[in-house]
Coordinates of C-alpha atoms in Angstrom, one line a residue:
Chain S
M277 CA 37.0 17.8 -24.9
D278 CA 36.1 19.6 -21.8
P279 CA 37.1 17.2 -19.1
H280 CA 34.4 18.5 -16.8
E281 CA 31.6 17.7 -19.2
P282 CA 32.4 14.4 -20.7
S283 CA 28.7 13.4 -21.1
G284 CA 25.3 13.9 -19.8
F285 CA 26.3 12.0 -16.7
E286 CA 27.5 14.1 -13.8
S287 CA 29.9 12.2 -11.6
Y288 CA 28.8 12.5 -8.1
D289 CA 31.9 11.1 -6.6
M290 CA 31.9 10.3 -2.9
S291 CA 35.6 10.8 -2.4
T292 CA 35.2 11.4 1.3
T293 CA 34.6 8.4 3.6
P294 CA 31.6 9.0 5.8
T295 CA 32.3 9.5 9.4
W296 CA 30.8 7.1 11.9
R297 CA 28.3 9.6 13.0
E298 CA 27.2 10.2 9.4
F299 CA 26.9 6.4 9.0
A300 CA 24.8 6.2 12.2
V301 CA 22.4 8.9 11.2
T302 CA 22.0 8.0 7.6
S303 CA 21.9 4.2 7.8
I304 CA 21.1 2.8 11.3
L305 CA 18.4 5.3 12.3
P306 CA 16.2 4.7 9.2
M307 CA 16.6 0.9 9.6
A308 CA 15.6 1.2 13.3
A309 CA 12.7 3.3 12.3
I310 CA 11.5 0.7 9.8
A311 CA 12.0 -2.1 12.3
I312 CA 9.7 -0.2 14.7
V313 CA 7.1 0.3 12.0
I314 CA 7.1 -3.4 11.1
G315 CA 7.2 -4.5 14.7
C316 CA 4.1 -2.5 15.6
G317 CA 2.1 -4.0 12.7
A318 CA -1.4 -3.1 12.2
S319 CA -3.2 -1.8 15.2
G320 CA -6.7 -3.0 15.9
A321 CA -9.5 -1.7 13.6
S322 CA -11.8 0.6 15.4
D323 CA -15.4 -0.4 15.7
K324 CA -18.0 1.6 13.9
D325 CA -20.7 3.1 16.0
A326 CA -24.3 2.6 15.0
T327 CA -25.4 5.9 13.6
A328 CA -28.6 7.2 12.4
T329 CA -28.0 6.2 8.9
Q330 CA -26.8 2.5 8.8
T331 CA -24.3 1.7 6.1
L332 CA -24.2 -1.8 4.5
T333 CA -21.1 -2.7 2.7
L334 CA -21.6 -5.0 -0.3
G335 CA -18.6 -6.8 -1.8
A336 CA -19.7 -8.2 -5.2
Y337 CA -18.4 -9.5 -8.4
T338 CA -18.6 -7.3 -11.4
T339 CA -21.3 -8.8 -13.5
P340 CA -24.4 -8.0 -11.5
R341 CA -23.3 -4.3 -10.9
E342 CA -26.1 -2.8 -12.9
A343 CA -28.7 -5.1 -11.3
Y344 CA -27.7 -4.0 -7.8
G345 CA -26.9 -0.3 -8.6
R346 CA -30.0 0.5 -10.7
D347 CA -32.6 -1.7 -9.2
I348 CA -32.0 -3.9 -6.2
L349 CA -30.2 -1.5 -3.8
P350 CA -32.6 1.5 -4.4
A351 CA -35.7 -0.7 -4.1
F352 CA -34.4 -2.4 -0.8
A353 CA -33.5 1.0 0.7
A354 CA -37.0 2.3 -0.1
Q355 CA -38.6 -0.8 1.4
W356 CA -36.4 -0.6 4.6
R357 CA -37.2 3.0 5.1
A358 CA -40.9 2.4 4.7
K359 CA -40.8 -0.5 7.2
H360 CA -38.4 0.9 9.8
G361 CA -38.4 4.6 9.1
K362 CA -34.6 4.6 8.8
A363 CA -32.4 5.5 5.9
I364 CA -29.6 3.2 4.8
A365 CA -26.6 3.9 2.7
F366 CA -24.7 1.3 0.6
E367 CA -21.2 1.1 0.1
E368 CA -20.6 -0.9 -3.1
S369 CA -17.5 -2.6 -4.3
Y370 CA -17.3 -4.6 -7.5
L371 CA -14.3 -6.7 -8.4
G372 CA -13.6 -9.9 -10.1
S373 CA -15.1 -12.7 -8.0
G374 CA -11.8 -14.1 -6.8
A375 CA -10.2 -10.7 -6.3
Q376 CA -13.2 -9.6 -4.2
A377 CA -13.0 -12.7 -2.0
R378 CA -9.2 -12.2 -1.5
A379 CA -9.8 -8.5 -0.7
I380 CA -12.4 -9.4 1.9
A381 CA -10.3 -12.1 3.3
G382 CA -7.5 -9.5 3.5
G383 CA -9.4 -7.1 5.5
F384 CA -11.9 -5.3 3.3
E385 CA -14.8 -5.4 5.8
A386 CA -17.9 -6.1 3.5
D387 CA -21.0 -7.1 5.4
L388 CA -22.4 -9.1 2.6
V389 CA -20.8 -10.8 -0.4
A390 CA -22.3 -11.7 -3.7
L391 CA -19.8 -13.7 -5.8
S392 CA -19.7 -15.7 -9.0
L393 CA -19.0 -19.1 -7.5
E394 CA -19.0 -21.1 -4.4
P395 CA -15.3 -21.6 -3.9
D396 CA -14.9 -17.8 -3.4
V397 CA -17.5 -17.8 -0.6
E398 CA -15.9 -21.0 0.8
L399 CA -12.5 -19.1 0.9
L400 CA -14.2 -16.7 3.4
A401 CA -15.7 -19.5 5.4
G402 CA -12.2 -21.2 5.5
K403 CA -10.9 -17.9 7.0
G404 CA -13.5 -18.0 9.7
L405 CA -15.2 -14.8 8.4
I406 CA -18.5 -16.7 7.5
T407 CA -19.3 -18.9 10.4
G408 CA -22.8 -20.2 9.9
D409 CA -23.9 -22.7 7.3
W410 CA -24.4 -20.2 4.6
K411 CA -25.9 -22.7 2.2
Q412 CA -29.0 -22.8 4.4
R413 CA -29.7 -19.3 3.4
A414 CA -31.2 -18.1 0.0
V415 CA -31.7 -21.1 -2.3
G416 CA -29.0 -23.4 -1.2
G417 CA -26.9 -20.3 -0.8
M418 CA -27.5 -19.2 -4.3
I419 CA -29.3 -16.1 -5.5
T420 CA -29.0 -16.2 -9.3
N421 CA -28.6 -18.8 -12.0
S422 CA -27.3 -18.6 -15.5
V423 CA -26.0 -20.9 -18.1
V424 CA -22.7 -21.1 -20.2
V425 CA -23.5 -20.2 -23.7
I426 CA -21.6 -19.6 -26.9
G427 CA -21.9 -16.0 -28.4
V428 CA -21.6 -15.8 -32.2
R429 CA -21.6 -13.1 -34.9
S430 CA -25.0 -11.9 -36.0
G431 CA -26.5 -14.5 -38.3
N432 CA -24.1 -17.2 -37.1
P433 CA -21.9 -17.1 -40.2
K434 CA -19.7 -20.0 -38.9
K435 CA -22.7 -22.2 -38.3
I436 CA -21.7 -22.9 -34.7
V437 CA -24.3 -25.0 -33.0
G438 CA -22.6 -26.8 -30.1
W439 CA -19.4 -27.4 -28.2
S440 CA -17.8 -29.5 -30.9
D441 CA -17.9 -26.6 -33.3
L442 CA -15.5 -24.7 -31.1
A443 CA -12.9 -27.5 -31.7
R444 CA -13.1 -27.1 -35.4
P445 CA -9.9 -25.9 -37.1
G446 CA -9.8 -22.2 -37.8
I447 CA -12.6 -21.2 -35.4
K448 CA -11.3 -18.2 -33.3
V449 CA -12.7 -18.5 -29.8
L450 CA -12.7 -16.0 -26.9
T451 CA -12.9 -16.9 -23.2
P452 CA -11.3 -15.2 -20.2
S453 CA -8.5 -17.0 -18.4
P454 CA -9.6 -19.2 -15.5
K455 CA -6.6 -18.1 -13.7
T456 CA -7.7 -14.4 -13.5
S457 CA -11.4 -14.9 -13.8
G458 CA -13.3 -17.2 -11.5
G459 CA -16.2 -16.9 -13.9
A460 CA -14.0 -18.4 -16.6
M461 CA -13.9 -21.6 -14.5
W462 CA -17.5 -22.0 -15.4
N463 CA -16.6 -22.0 -19.1
A464 CA -13.8 -24.5 -18.9
A465 CA -15.9 -26.7 -16.7
A466 CA -18.8 -26.5 -19.0
I467 CA -16.6 -27.8 -22.0
F468 CA -14.9 -30.4 -20.0
G469 CA -18.1 -31.5 -18.3
A470 CA -20.1 -31.7 -21.6
A471 CA -17.5 -34.1 -22.9
F472 CA -17.0 -36.0 -19.7
L473 CA -20.8 -36.5 -19.2
G474 CA -21.0 -37.8 -22.8
H475 CA -22.9 -34.9 -24.3
V476 CA -20.4 -34.2 -27.2
P477 CA -21.1 -36.4 -30.2
N478 CA -18.7 -39.2 -30.8
L479 CA -17.0 -38.9 -27.5
P480 CA -17.4 -41.6 -24.9
A481 CA -18.8 -40.6 -21.5
G482 CA -16.8 -41.0 -18.3
D483 CA -13.3 -40.7 -19.8
S484 CA -11.5 -37.8 -18.3
A485 CA -8.6 -38.2 -20.8
V486 CA -11.0 -37.9 -23.7
A487 CA -12.7 -34.9 -22.0
E488 CA -9.2 -33.3 -21.5
Q489 CA -8.2 -33.8 -25.1
F490 CA -11.5 -32.2 -26.2
L491 CA -10.8 -29.3 -23.9
R492 CA -7.3 -29.0 -25.4
E493 CA -8.8 -28.8 -28.9
V494 CA -11.1 -25.9 -27.8
V495 CA -8.4 -24.1 -25.9
G496 CA -6.1 -24.5 -28.9
N497 CA -8.6 -22.3 -30.8
V498 CA -8.7 -19.7 -28.1
A499 CA -7.1 -16.6 -29.5
I500 CA -7.5 -14.2 -26.6
M501 CA -7.9 -14.8 -22.9
D502 CA -8.9 -11.5 -21.4
K503 CA -8.7 -11.1 -17.7
G504 CA -12.4 -11.1 -17.0
G505 CA -15.8 -12.0 -18.6
R506 CA -16.7 -8.4 -19.2
E507 CA -13.4 -7.6 -20.9
S508 CA -13.8 -10.7 -23.0
M509 CA -17.2 -9.5 -24.2
L510 CA -15.8 -6.1 -25.0
T511 CA -13.1 -7.6 -27.2
F512 CA -15.7 -9.7 -28.9
E513 CA -17.8 -6.5 -29.5
Q514 CA -14.7 -5.1 -31.3
G515 CA -15.1 -7.6 -34.0
V516 CA -12.4 -10.0 -32.8
G517 CA -13.1 -13.8 -32.9
D518 CA -15.8 -16.0 -34.3
A519 CA -17.3 -17.3 -30.9
I520 CA -17.1 -16.4 -27.3
I521 CA -17.7 -18.7 -24.5
T522 CA -19.6 -16.6 -21.9
Y523 CA -22.6 -16.5 -19.6
E524 CA -26.1 -16.0 -20.8
N525 CA -26.5 -12.8 -18.8
E526 CA -23.5 -11.2 -20.4
V527 CA -24.8 -11.9 -23.9
L528 CA -28.3 -10.6 -22.9
A529 CA -26.7 -7.4 -21.4
A530 CA -24.6 -6.9 -24.6
R531 CA -27.8 -7.4 -26.7
E532 CA -29.6 -5.0 -24.5
A533 CA -26.9 -2.5 -25.1
G534 CA -27.5 -2.7 -28.9
Q535 CA -24.7 -5.2 -29.9
A536 CA -25.5 -7.4 -32.9
I537 CA -24.5 -10.6 -31.2
D538 CA -26.3 -13.9 -31.4
Y539 CA -26.0 -16.8 -29.1
I540 CA -26.7 -20.4 -28.9
I541 CA -27.3 -22.5 -25.8
P542 CA -25.6 -25.8 -26.3
D543 CA -27.9 -28.8 -25.9
A544 CA -25.9 -29.8 -22.8
T545 CA -24.5 -27.0 -20.8
L546 CA -23.5 -26.0 -17.3
L547 CA -25.8 -24.3 -14.9
I548 CA -24.1 -21.3 -13.3
E549 CA -25.1 -20.9 -9.7
S550 CA -24.0 -17.8 -8.0
P551 CA -24.0 -17.4 -4.2
A552 CA -24.4 -14.6 -1.7
A553 CA -23.7 -14.7 2.0
V554 CA -23.5 -12.5 5.1
V555 CA -20.0 -12.1 6.2
D556 CA -20.7 -12.9 9.9
A557 CA -17.5 -11.6 11.4
Y558 CA -17.7 -8.2 9.8
A559 CA -21.6 -7.7 10.1
D560 CA -21.3 -8.5 13.8
R561 CA -18.5 -6.1 14.3
H562 CA -20.3 -3.3 12.5
G563 CA -23.6 -4.1 14.2
T564 CA -25.2 -4.5 10.8
R565 CA -26.3 -8.1 11.2
A566 CA -30.1 -7.5 11.2
L567 CA -29.7 -5.3 8.1
A568 CA -27.4 -7.7 6.3
D569 CA -29.8 -10.6 7.1
A570 CA -32.8 -8.7 5.8
F571 CA -30.9 -7.8 2.6
L572 CA -29.8 -11.4 2.0
D573 CA -33.5 -12.5 2.4
Y574 CA -34.5 -9.6 0.1
L575 CA -32.2 -11.0 -2.7
T576 CA -34.5 -14.0 -3.1
S577 CA -37.7 -12.0 -2.9
P578 CA -39.9 -11.9 -6.0
E579 CA -39.0 -8.2 -6.5
A580 CA -35.3 -8.8 -6.5
Q581 CA -35.5 -12.0 -8.5
R582 CA -37.4 -10.1 -11.2
A583 CA -34.8 -7.4 -11.1
F584 CA -32.1 -10.0 -11.6
A585 CA -34.2 -11.5 -14.5
K586 CA -34.4 -8.0 -16.1
H587 CA -30.7 -7.9 -16.1
G588 CA -30.3 -11.3 -17.7
F589 CA -29.9 -13.6 -14.7
R590 CA -32.1 -16.7 -14.4
P591 CA -34.1 -16.5 -11.1
V592 CA -33.3 -19.2 -8.5
V593 CA -36.9 -19.1 -7.1
P594 CA -38.9 -21.5 -9.3
A595 CA -42.1 -19.5 -9.3
I596 CA -40.3 -16.4 -10.6
A597 CA -38.3 -18.5 -13.1
A598 CA -41.6 -19.8 -14.6
E599 CA -42.6 -16.1 -15.2
Y600 CA -39.5 -15.7 -17.5
A601 CA -39.7 -19.0 -19.4
D602 CA -39.7 -17.0 -22.7
K603 CA -36.7 -15.0 -22.0
F604 CA -34.6 -17.9 -20.7
P605 CA -35.2 -21.0 -23.0
S606 CA -34.9 -24.2 -21.1
V607 CA -31.7 -26.3 -21.6
K608 CA -32.1 -29.7 -23.0
Q609 CA -29.5 -31.4 -20.9
P610 CA -28.4 -29.1 -18.2
F611 CA -25.8 -30.3 -15.7
T612 CA -24.4 -28.7 -12.6
I613 CA -21.1 -28.6 -10.9
R614 CA -22.3 -31.4 -8.6
D615 CA -22.5 -33.7 -11.6
L616 CA -18.8 -33.2 -12.0
G617 CA -18.1 -34.0 -8.3
G618 CA -18.7 -30.6 -6.7
W619 CA -16.4 -27.5 -6.6
P620 CA -13.6 -28.7 -4.5
N621 CA -13.1 -31.7 -6.8
V622 CA -13.5 -29.6 -10.0
V623 CA -11.0 -27.0 -8.7
Q624 CA -8.5 -29.8 -7.8
Q625 CA -9.0 -31.9 -11.0
L626 CA -9.3 -29.0 -13.5
F627 CA -7.6 -25.9 -12.2
A628 CA -4.9 -26.8 -9.8
P629 CA -1.3 -26.2 -11.0
G630 CA -0.4 -28.9 -13.5
A631 CA -4.0 -30.1 -13.6
V632 CA -6.3 -30.5 -16.6
F633 CA -6.6 -26.9 -17.7
E634 CA -2.9 -26.1 -17.5
R635 CA -2.1 -29.3 -19.4
A636 CA -4.7 -28.6 -22.0
S637 CA -3.3 -25.1 -22.7
T638 CA 0.2 -26.4 -23.1
P639 CA 0.8 -27.2 -26.9
A640 CA 1.1 -31.0 -27.4
V641 CA 4.4 -30.8 -29.2
R642 CA 7.1 -28.9 -27.4
Chain P
M387 CA 32.8 24.1 -14.3
S388 CA 30.5 23.0 -11.6
R389 CA 26.9 24.1 -11.5
R390 CA 26.7 23.1 -7.9
P391 CA 26.4 26.1 -5.5
A392 CA 29.6 27.0 -3.9
V393 CA 27.9 27.4 -0.5
H394 CA 25.7 24.6 0.7
P395 CA 22.3 25.9 1.7
F396 CA 22.2 23.7 4.8
S397 CA 24.4 23.6 7.8
Q398 CA 26.5 20.5 8.4
R399 CA 23.8 19.2 10.9
G400 CA 20.9 20.2 8.6
A401 CA 22.6 18.3 5.7
L402 CA 22.9 15.3 7.9
A403 CA 19.3 15.4 8.8
L404 CA 18.2 15.8 5.2
R405 CA 20.2 12.8 4.3
A406 CA 18.6 10.8 7.0
V407 CA 15.1 11.9 5.9
V408 CA 15.8 11.0 2.3
L409 CA 17.2 7.7 3.1
L410 CA 14.3 6.9 5.3
Y411 CA 11.8 8.0 2.7
V412 CA 13.4 5.9 0.0
A413 CA 13.7 3.0 2.3
M414 CA 10.1 3.1 3.3
L415 CA 8.9 3.6 -0.3
V416 CA 11.2 1.4 -2.2
L417 CA 13.0 -1.0 0.1
L418 CA 10.1 -2.2 2.1
P419 CA 7.9 -3.4 -0.8
L420 CA 11.0 -4.9 -2.4
A421 CA 11.8 -6.7 0.8
A422 CA 8.2 -8.0 1.0
V423 CA 8.4 -9.5 -2.6
L424 CA 11.8 -10.9 -1.8
R425 CA 10.6 -12.5 1.4
E426 CA 7.6 -14.1 -0.4
G427 CA 9.8 -15.1 -3.3
V428 CA 12.5 -16.8 -1.4
S429 CA 10.1 -18.3 1.1
E430 CA 10.5 -21.7 -0.5
G431 CA 14.3 -21.3 -1.1
I432 CA 16.2 -20.7 -4.3
M433 CA 15.0 -24.0 -5.7
G434 CA 11.4 -22.8 -5.0
I435 CA 12.0 -19.9 -7.4
W436 CA 13.6 -22.3 -9.9
R437 CA 10.5 -24.6 -9.7
V438 CA 8.2 -21.7 -10.5
V439 CA 10.1 -20.1 -13.3
S440 CA 11.2 -23.3 -15.0
A441 CA 7.6 -24.5 -15.4
P442 CA 6.8 -24.1 -19.1
A443 CA 4.1 -21.5 -18.7
A444 CA 6.3 -19.2 -16.6
R445 CA 9.4 -19.8 -18.6
D446 CA 7.6 -19.0 -21.9
A447 CA 6.1 -15.9 -20.3
I448 CA 9.3 -14.5 -19.0
W449 CA 11.1 -15.3 -22.3
L450 CA 8.4 -13.4 -24.2
S451 CA 8.8 -10.4 -21.9
L452 CA 12.6 -10.5 -22.3
W453 CA 12.7 -10.7 -26.2
T454 CA 10.0 -8.2 -26.9
A455 CA 11.5 -5.8 -24.4
A456 CA 14.9 -6.3 -26.1
V457 CA 13.4 -5.5 -29.5
V458 CA 11.8 -2.4 -28.1
T459 CA 15.1 -1.4 -26.7
I460 CA 16.8 -1.6 -30.1
I461 CA 14.0 0.3 -31.7
N462 CA 14.2 3.0 -29.1
A463 CA 17.9 3.4 -29.2
C464 CA 17.7 4.1 -33.0
F465 CA 14.4 6.2 -33.2
G466 CA 14.9 7.8 -29.8
T467 CA 18.3 9.1 -30.8
A468 CA 17.1 10.2 -34.2
T469 CA 14.1 12.0 -32.6
A470 CA 16.4 13.8 -30.2
W471 CA 18.7 14.7 -33.0
V472 CA 15.9 16.2 -35.1
L473 CA 14.5 18.0 -32.2
Q474 CA 17.9 19.5 -31.3
R475 CA 19.5 20.1 -34.6
Y476 CA 17.1 20.9 -37.3
P477 CA 14.5 23.7 -37.7
L478 CA 11.2 22.0 -37.9
P479 CA 7.7 23.4 -38.1
G480 CA 5.7 22.3 -35.1
K481 CA 8.8 21.4 -33.2
R482 CA 7.2 22.4 -29.8
L483 CA 4.3 20.1 -30.6
L484 CA 6.6 17.2 -31.5
S485 CA 8.5 17.8 -28.3
T486 CA 5.3 17.7 -26.3
L487 CA 4.0 14.6 -28.2
V488 CA 7.2 12.7 -27.1
D489 CA 6.1 13.2 -23.5
V490 CA 2.5 12.2 -24.0
P491 CA 3.1 8.4 -23.5
F492 CA 4.2 9.2 -19.9
A493 CA 1.0 11.0 -19.2
I494 CA -1.4 8.4 -20.6
P495 CA -2.5 5.5 -18.3
T496 CA -1.1 2.5 -20.0
L497 CA -4.4 0.7 -19.9
V498 CA -5.7 3.6 -22.1
T499 CA -2.8 2.9 -24.5
G500 CA -3.9 -0.7 -24.7
V501 CA -7.5 0.4 -25.5
M502 CA -6.3 2.9 -28.1
L503 CA -4.4 0.2 -29.9
V504 CA -7.4 -2.2 -29.8
L505 CA -9.6 0.6 -31.2
L506 CA -7.0 1.4 -33.9
F507 CA -6.1 -2.2 -35.0
G508 CA -9.4 -3.9 -34.4
P509 CA -10.6 -6.0 -37.4
T510 CA -13.6 -3.6 -37.9
R511 CA -11.3 -0.5 -38.1
P512 CA -9.7 0.8 -41.4
V513 CA -6.1 0.4 -40.1
G514 CA -6.8 -3.0 -38.6
R515 CA -8.6 -4.2 -41.8
W516 CA -5.7 -3.0 -43.9
F517 CA -3.2 -5.0 -42.0
E518 CA -5.5 -8.0 -42.0
L519 CA -5.9 -7.9 -45.8
H520 CA -2.2 -7.9 -46.1
G521 CA -1.9 -10.9 -43.8
V522 CA -0.3 -9.2 -40.9
T523 CA -1.7 -10.0 -37.5
V524 CA -1.1 -7.1 -35.1
L525 CA -3.5 -7.4 -32.3
F526 CA -3.3 -10.3 -29.9
A527 CA 0.1 -11.2 -31.2
P528 CA 3.7 -10.2 -30.3
P529 CA 3.5 -7.2 -32.8
A530 CA 0.9 -5.7 -30.5
I531 CA 3.1 -6.2 -27.5
I532 CA 6.0 -4.5 -29.2
L533 CA 3.9 -1.6 -30.5
A534 CA 2.5 -1.0 -27.0
L535 CA 5.9 -1.2 -25.4
A536 CA 7.5 1.1 -28.0
F537 CA 4.7 3.6 -27.4
I538 CA 5.1 3.6 -23.7
T539 CA 9.0 3.9 -23.7
V540 CA 9.3 6.6 -26.4
P541 CA 10.4 9.3 -24.0
F542 CA 13.2 7.5 -22.2
V543 CA 15.9 7.7 -25.0
V544 CA 14.7 11.0 -26.4
R545 CA 14.8 12.8 -23.0
A546 CA 18.1 11.2 -22.0
V547 CA 19.9 12.1 -25.3
E548 CA 18.5 15.5 -25.8
P549 CA 20.3 17.5 -23.1
V550 CA 23.6 15.8 -24.0
L551 CA 23.2 16.8 -27.6
A552 CA 22.4 20.3 -26.6
E553 CA 25.6 20.5 -24.5
L554 CA 27.9 19.0 -27.1
D555 CA 30.7 21.3 -27.8
P556 CA 30.3 22.4 -31.5
T557 CA 34.1 23.1 -31.6
E558 CA 34.8 19.4 -31.6
E559 CA 32.6 18.8 -34.6
E560 CA 34.2 21.9 -36.3
A561 CA 37.7 20.5 -35.5
A562 CA 36.7 17.1 -37.0
A563 CA 35.5 18.8 -40.1
T564 CA 38.6 20.9 -40.3
L565 CA 40.7 17.9 -40.1
G566 CA 38.9 16.5 -43.2
A567 CA 36.3 14.1 -41.6
T568 CA 33.1 13.7 -43.5
P569 CA 29.9 14.6 -41.8
L570 CA 29.1 10.9 -41.4
R571 CA 32.4 10.1 -40.0
T572 CA 32.2 13.0 -37.6
F573 CA 28.8 11.7 -36.6
W574 CA 30.2 8.2 -35.8
R575 CA 33.5 9.2 -34.4
V576 CA 32.7 12.3 -32.5
I577 CA 29.0 12.6 -31.7
I578 CA 28.0 9.0 -31.2
P579 CA 30.7 8.2 -28.6
A580 CA 29.6 11.3 -26.6
L581 CA 26.0 10.1 -26.8
T582 CA 26.6 6.5 -26.0
P583 CA 26.2 6.8 -22.2
A584 CA 22.9 8.7 -22.6
I585 CA 21.6 6.3 -25.2
A586 CA 22.5 3.2 -23.2
S587 CA 21.0 4.7 -20.1
G588 CA 17.8 5.7 -21.8
S589 CA 17.3 2.5 -23.7
L590 CA 18.0 0.3 -20.7
Q591 CA 15.6 2.3 -18.5
G592 CA 13.1 1.7 -21.2
F593 CA 13.9 -2.0 -21.2
A594 CA 13.3 -2.2 -17.5
R595 CA 10.1 -0.3 -17.9
A596 CA 9.0 -2.6 -20.8
L597 CA 9.7 -5.7 -18.7
A598 CA 7.3 -4.4 -16.1
E599 CA 4.5 -3.2 -18.4
F600 CA 1.1 -4.7 -17.6
G601 CA -1.8 -2.3 -18.2
S602 CA -1.6 -2.1 -21.9
I603 CA -0.3 -5.6 -22.5
V604 CA -3.1 -7.3 -20.8
V605 CA -5.5 -5.6 -23.2
V606 CA -3.6 -6.1 -26.5
S607 CA -1.6 -9.3 -26.2
G608 CA -4.3 -11.9 -26.0
N609 CA -2.7 -13.6 -22.9
I610 CA -2.5 -17.1 -24.2
P611 CA 0.0 -19.2 -22.2
H612 CA 3.0 -20.2 -24.2
R613 CA 2.1 -17.8 -27.0
T614 CA 1.2 -14.3 -25.9
L615 CA 1.2 -14.3 -22.1
T616 CA 4.0 -12.0 -20.9
G617 CA 5.9 -12.2 -17.6
A618 CA 4.0 -9.4 -15.9
V619 CA 0.6 -10.7 -16.9
Y620 CA 1.7 -14.2 -15.7
V621 CA 2.5 -12.7 -12.4
F622 CA -0.9 -11.0 -12.3
S623 CA -2.6 -14.3 -13.1
E624 CA -0.8 -16.1 -10.4
V625 CA -1.8 -13.3 -7.9
E626 CA -5.4 -13.7 -9.1
S627 CA -5.4 -17.4 -8.7
G628 CA -4.2 -17.1 -5.2
R629 CA -0.6 -18.2 -5.6
P630 CA 1.4 -15.4 -4.1
H631 CA 4.6 -17.4 -4.0
A632 CA 4.7 -18.1 -7.7
A633 CA 3.8 -14.5 -8.4
A634 CA 6.7 -13.2 -6.2
A635 CA 9.2 -15.8 -7.6
A636 CA 8.4 -14.8 -11.2
S637 CA 8.5 -11.1 -10.1
L638 CA 12.0 -11.6 -8.7
V639 CA 13.3 -12.9 -12.0
L640 CA 11.8 -10.0 -14.0
L641 CA 13.2 -7.7 -11.3
A642 CA 16.7 -9.3 -11.6
A643 CA 16.6 -8.8 -15.3
A644 CA 15.7 -5.1 -14.9
V645 CA 18.4 -4.6 -12.3
L646 CA 21.0 -6.3 -14.6
A647 CA 19.9 -3.9 -17.4
T648 CA 20.3 -1.0 -15.1
L649 CA 23.8 -2.1 -14.0
G650 CA 24.6 -2.7 -17.7
A651 CA 23.7 0.9 -18.5
R652 CA 26.0 2.1 -15.6
A653 CA 28.8 -0.1 -16.9
I654 CA 28.6 1.2 -20.4
S655 CA 28.5 4.8 -19.4
R656 CA 31.5 4.3 -17.0
R657 CA 33.5 2.5 -19.6
T658 CA 32.8 5.3 -22.1
L659 CA 33.8 7.8 -19.6
V660 CA 37.1 6.1 -18.9
S661 CA 37.9 5.6 -22.6
D662 CA 37.1 9.2 -23.3
A663 CA 39.5 10.4 -20.6

């Protein structure tokens, strides 16, 4: 065998010891350069000058993308131009609610946030980015409602009519992971809450151990946990699973797009309340406060509320909600996150490490 | 014979500067992010890492990653070598096409790979229905993970083995044949030993890549903790639920496994070199 070519590996042997100078240039200099880079850190962000066209940066969660992009933003821009004679431009970012909140906390300078759930806005308040009492704005801080529903195959072949059917052996359930999808917290809280508040037949109310066991039975039937609500719906549309725990607006959007999906609203289900808020620190820095304030107010205007309704969200303004009573059947026994002790309590009790959800998704026998 | 140029294109000083630039570049690009993960990972001490990865959800996720990656590594070692062999040694219609196809997995975003598999094996599709009728669950189960990983890591072994096969000295095989060795014996005693370093290097690179795979897995595996949640998706879910320490700690364990695999590849190739000499 040719000794020079024993294999595909060439041997780059470093037989010579590097001199001190070589060592200095090749090792110490780069390290010093890195140290300098780290030491300098991020320099201050430059302020944006107010220009002729004002730009409003919207950091939103993914679900209402169509409502904003197709209807609400263009309508608001037109209204603003008519009133003030100035053009506005939007920069839109859509991410999962939690990811969006973390991006903004990490320096993505959105003037306004529209997120899936209160804790994600509270995260920004906790970082000092939202300084005012944001719940005084909109309708208690909220701009849209929805409810947690169960999507089923066309004609409901598995005869699913309520939460307890999801615990039946052999039913294949889809829901996103509450770890990756803030929205999925609504789903788990709805199941746990329905049981805890005594709305699941044959289960006693007020017993969190019983509610946890019920959640465990449902989670045991979950075949796929996609990373977000939309992905979960797309998987369901592929024909996977018997039932999907999702939000009313997701199902309505899927049906609108021609998918043959039926859904049932359980007799007792959780009201999904989604907030929006001005990110005070960034809006002030960009000089866009007036614009951001006006946009937030616009979100609860009849026009915007109707646009949300068109895209499957329940209006938060009672008068507008009344207009859509046909589209959004009333829930027999609705409950809210406050009935479960409020978000901080629910996050702590259900979603903290080692808490109810994690225990419920651990198989009993290990 | 060395293929290196006899005369260096750079002066001594120029060569020194080049090395410094390269080192700086690699350090900024690779070392810095690694250091960041390391710092976050060890921020609660070694016991902090242990606490994270010994928790049942993390442990099961990392274990799932390890064993699926190992299965894929074995599949790749066999079929990758066979593919390289066919490409090198046999006339084959459409060989150029086959050779191009081997590289395709590198060019496809892995998220797309996941979507393709779901579209292929979904219960409403012919292929998916066939498997379902025969009682085989592919999607949202370990087979889907292995399938996705195998797809993504196809090129590693093929591209590592091919050039070595091409440069094998045919006189050795001829000598073996002249000395009375059967073709099979020649293959095992002459060819395989020469290929071992390349096979090991290619498959262990594939192993490391498989451990890290996220984009396709998050789509096809189902992500159920303890059953189909892999290490990389676990890391993602910890990031998403705002627990950077748990994410970094689990990452370090996956990273360590990948580094061990790389070192293993080095050791195997070195030992083979020594025993050849």
